[in-house]
Coordinates of C-alpha atoms and ligand atoms in Angstrom, one line a residue:
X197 CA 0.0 0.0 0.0
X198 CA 1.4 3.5 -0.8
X199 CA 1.0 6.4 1.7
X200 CA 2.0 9.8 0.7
X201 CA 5.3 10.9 3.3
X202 CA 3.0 13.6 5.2
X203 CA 0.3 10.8 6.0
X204 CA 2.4 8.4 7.0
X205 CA 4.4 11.0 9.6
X206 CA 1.5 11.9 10.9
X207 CA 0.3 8.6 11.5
X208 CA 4.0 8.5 13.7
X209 CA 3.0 11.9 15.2
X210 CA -0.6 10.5 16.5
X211 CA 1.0 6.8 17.7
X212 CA 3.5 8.2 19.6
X213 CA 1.2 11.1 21.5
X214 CA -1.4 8.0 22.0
X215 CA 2.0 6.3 23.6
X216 CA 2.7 8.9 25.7
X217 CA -0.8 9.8 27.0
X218 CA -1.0 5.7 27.9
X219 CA 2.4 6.1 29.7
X220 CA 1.8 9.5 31.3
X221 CA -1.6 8.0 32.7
X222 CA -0.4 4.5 33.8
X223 CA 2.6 6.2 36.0
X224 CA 0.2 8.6 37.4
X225 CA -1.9 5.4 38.3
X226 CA 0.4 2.8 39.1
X227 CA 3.6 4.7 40.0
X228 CA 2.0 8.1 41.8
X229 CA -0.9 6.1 43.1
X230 CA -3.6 8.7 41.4
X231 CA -6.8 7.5 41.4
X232 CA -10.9 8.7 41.4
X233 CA -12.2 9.9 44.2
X234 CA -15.3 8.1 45.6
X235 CA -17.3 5.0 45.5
X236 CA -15.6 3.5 48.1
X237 CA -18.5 1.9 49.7
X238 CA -21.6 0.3 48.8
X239 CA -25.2 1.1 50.4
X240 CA -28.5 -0.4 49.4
X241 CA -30.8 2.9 48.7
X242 CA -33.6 2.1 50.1
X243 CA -31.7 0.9 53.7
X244 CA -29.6 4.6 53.3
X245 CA -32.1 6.5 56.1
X246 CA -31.3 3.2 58.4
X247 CA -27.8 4.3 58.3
X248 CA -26.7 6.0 61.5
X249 CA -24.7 8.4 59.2
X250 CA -28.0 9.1 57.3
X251 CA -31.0 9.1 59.2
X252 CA -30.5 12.4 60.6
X253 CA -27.1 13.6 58.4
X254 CA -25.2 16.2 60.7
X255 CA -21.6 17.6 60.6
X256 CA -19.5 15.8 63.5
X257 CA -16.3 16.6 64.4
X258 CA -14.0 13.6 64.8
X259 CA -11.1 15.0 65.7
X260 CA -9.6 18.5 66.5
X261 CA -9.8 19.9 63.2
X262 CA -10.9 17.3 61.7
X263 CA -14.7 17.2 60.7
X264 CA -17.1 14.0 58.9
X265 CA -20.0 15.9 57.1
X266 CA -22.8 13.5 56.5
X267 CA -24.9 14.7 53.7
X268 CA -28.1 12.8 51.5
X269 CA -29.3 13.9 48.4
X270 CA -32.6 13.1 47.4
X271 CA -35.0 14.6 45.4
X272 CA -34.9 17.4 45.6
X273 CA -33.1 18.6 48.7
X274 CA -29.6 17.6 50.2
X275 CA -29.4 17.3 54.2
X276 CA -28.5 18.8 55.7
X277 CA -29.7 22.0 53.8
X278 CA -27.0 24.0 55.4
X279 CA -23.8 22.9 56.4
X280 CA -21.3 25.0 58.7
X281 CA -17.4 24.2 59.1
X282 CA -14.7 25.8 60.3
X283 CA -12.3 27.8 58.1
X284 CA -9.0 25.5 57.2
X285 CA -10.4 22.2 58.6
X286 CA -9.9 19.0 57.1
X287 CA -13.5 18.1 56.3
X288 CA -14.6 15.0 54.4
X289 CA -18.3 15.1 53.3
X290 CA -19.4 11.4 53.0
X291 CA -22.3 11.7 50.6
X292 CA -24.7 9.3 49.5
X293 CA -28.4 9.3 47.1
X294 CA -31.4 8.0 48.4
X295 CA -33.3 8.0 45.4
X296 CA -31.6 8.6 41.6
X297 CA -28.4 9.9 40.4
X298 CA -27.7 13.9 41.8
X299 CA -24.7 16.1 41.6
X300 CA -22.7 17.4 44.8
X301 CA -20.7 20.4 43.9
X302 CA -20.0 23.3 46.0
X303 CA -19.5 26.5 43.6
X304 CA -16.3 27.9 43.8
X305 CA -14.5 25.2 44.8
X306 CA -12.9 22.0 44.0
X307 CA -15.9 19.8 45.7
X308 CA -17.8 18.5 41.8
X309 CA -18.7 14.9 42.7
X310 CA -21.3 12.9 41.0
X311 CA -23.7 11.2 43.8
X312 CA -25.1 7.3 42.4
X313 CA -27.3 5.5 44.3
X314 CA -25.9 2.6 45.8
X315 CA -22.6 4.4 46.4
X316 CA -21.3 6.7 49.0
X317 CA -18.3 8.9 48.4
X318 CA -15.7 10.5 50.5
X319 CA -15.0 13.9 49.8
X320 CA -12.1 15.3 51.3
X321 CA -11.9 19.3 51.1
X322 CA -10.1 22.2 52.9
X323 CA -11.8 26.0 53.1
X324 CA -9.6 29.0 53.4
X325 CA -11.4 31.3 52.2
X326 CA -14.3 32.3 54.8
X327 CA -17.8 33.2 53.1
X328 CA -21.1 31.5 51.9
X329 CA -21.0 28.8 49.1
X330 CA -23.8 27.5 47.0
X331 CA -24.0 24.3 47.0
X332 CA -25.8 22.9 43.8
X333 CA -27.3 19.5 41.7
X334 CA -25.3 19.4 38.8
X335 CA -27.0 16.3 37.1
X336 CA -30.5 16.5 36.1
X337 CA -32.3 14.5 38.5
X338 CA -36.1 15.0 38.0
X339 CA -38.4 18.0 37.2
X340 CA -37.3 20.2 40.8
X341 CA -33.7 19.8 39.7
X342 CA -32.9 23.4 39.4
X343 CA -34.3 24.3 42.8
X344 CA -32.0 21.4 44.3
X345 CA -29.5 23.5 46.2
X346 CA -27.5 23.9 49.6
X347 CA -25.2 26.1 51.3
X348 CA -21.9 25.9 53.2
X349 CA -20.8 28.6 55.9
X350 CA -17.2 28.4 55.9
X351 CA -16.6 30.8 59.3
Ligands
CUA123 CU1 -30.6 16.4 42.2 CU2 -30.5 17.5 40.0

């Protein structure tokens, strides 16, 4: 078969950047240990409000510093509505759906975490910045979707 010299380096050109994507993203997995975040444990939906983490969801503190906040979305609400933490705390929101798939992001900040039911994630997340965030569904979840919102006080 005859390829014309331009097609055939730029068939090199595309094989080797496919290469080095494959090799960049195997050492960041296998060598630098970078993985997902999330769905680290499995919860039957309908057994989540039989949770003690989930049938009243609350932030706890679990250590100085250190703080677990609880949080189920459902349609279309998360709770708890409003969530409070301490400025530069180490705080790991363990979040969890009740119902169908919901977003948990909090605008303005690294927090963007897709919320399945059957799954509950482990958020961790610093705030240093003091202030009011908006807390927001980012998948479409059901006909109340836009009005599914929280807030986080970060004092
Ligand atoms: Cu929950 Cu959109």
């Amino acid at each position: 078969m005859h390829a014309h010299i331009f097609e055939r380096v730029w068939l090199i050109i595309g094989a080797l950047m496919l290469l080095l994507f494959l090799v960049l993203v195997s050492l960041s997995g296998f060598v630098y240990g970078k993985h997902l975040p999330g769905e680290v444990e499995q919860i039957d939906p309908k057994l989540v409000r039989q949770d003690s983490r989930f049938a009243a969801p609350k932030v706890e503190q679990v250590a100085p510093g250190r703080f677990q906040v609880n949080v189920l979305t459902q349609i279309f609400s998360f709770s708890p509505p409003v969530i409070e933490v301490p400025r530069g705390a180490e705080v790991t929101f363990v979040v969890t759906s009740a119902d169908v798939i919901h977003g948990f992001e909090i605008a303005g900040t690294n927090v963007n975490q897709m919320v399945i039911p059957g799954y509950i994630n482990n958020i961790k997340a610093r705030f240093d910045k003091p202030g009011e965030y908006l807390i927001i569904c980012n998948e479409y979840c059901g006909t109340g979707h836009q009005a599914m919102q929280g807030k986080l006080i970060v004092r």
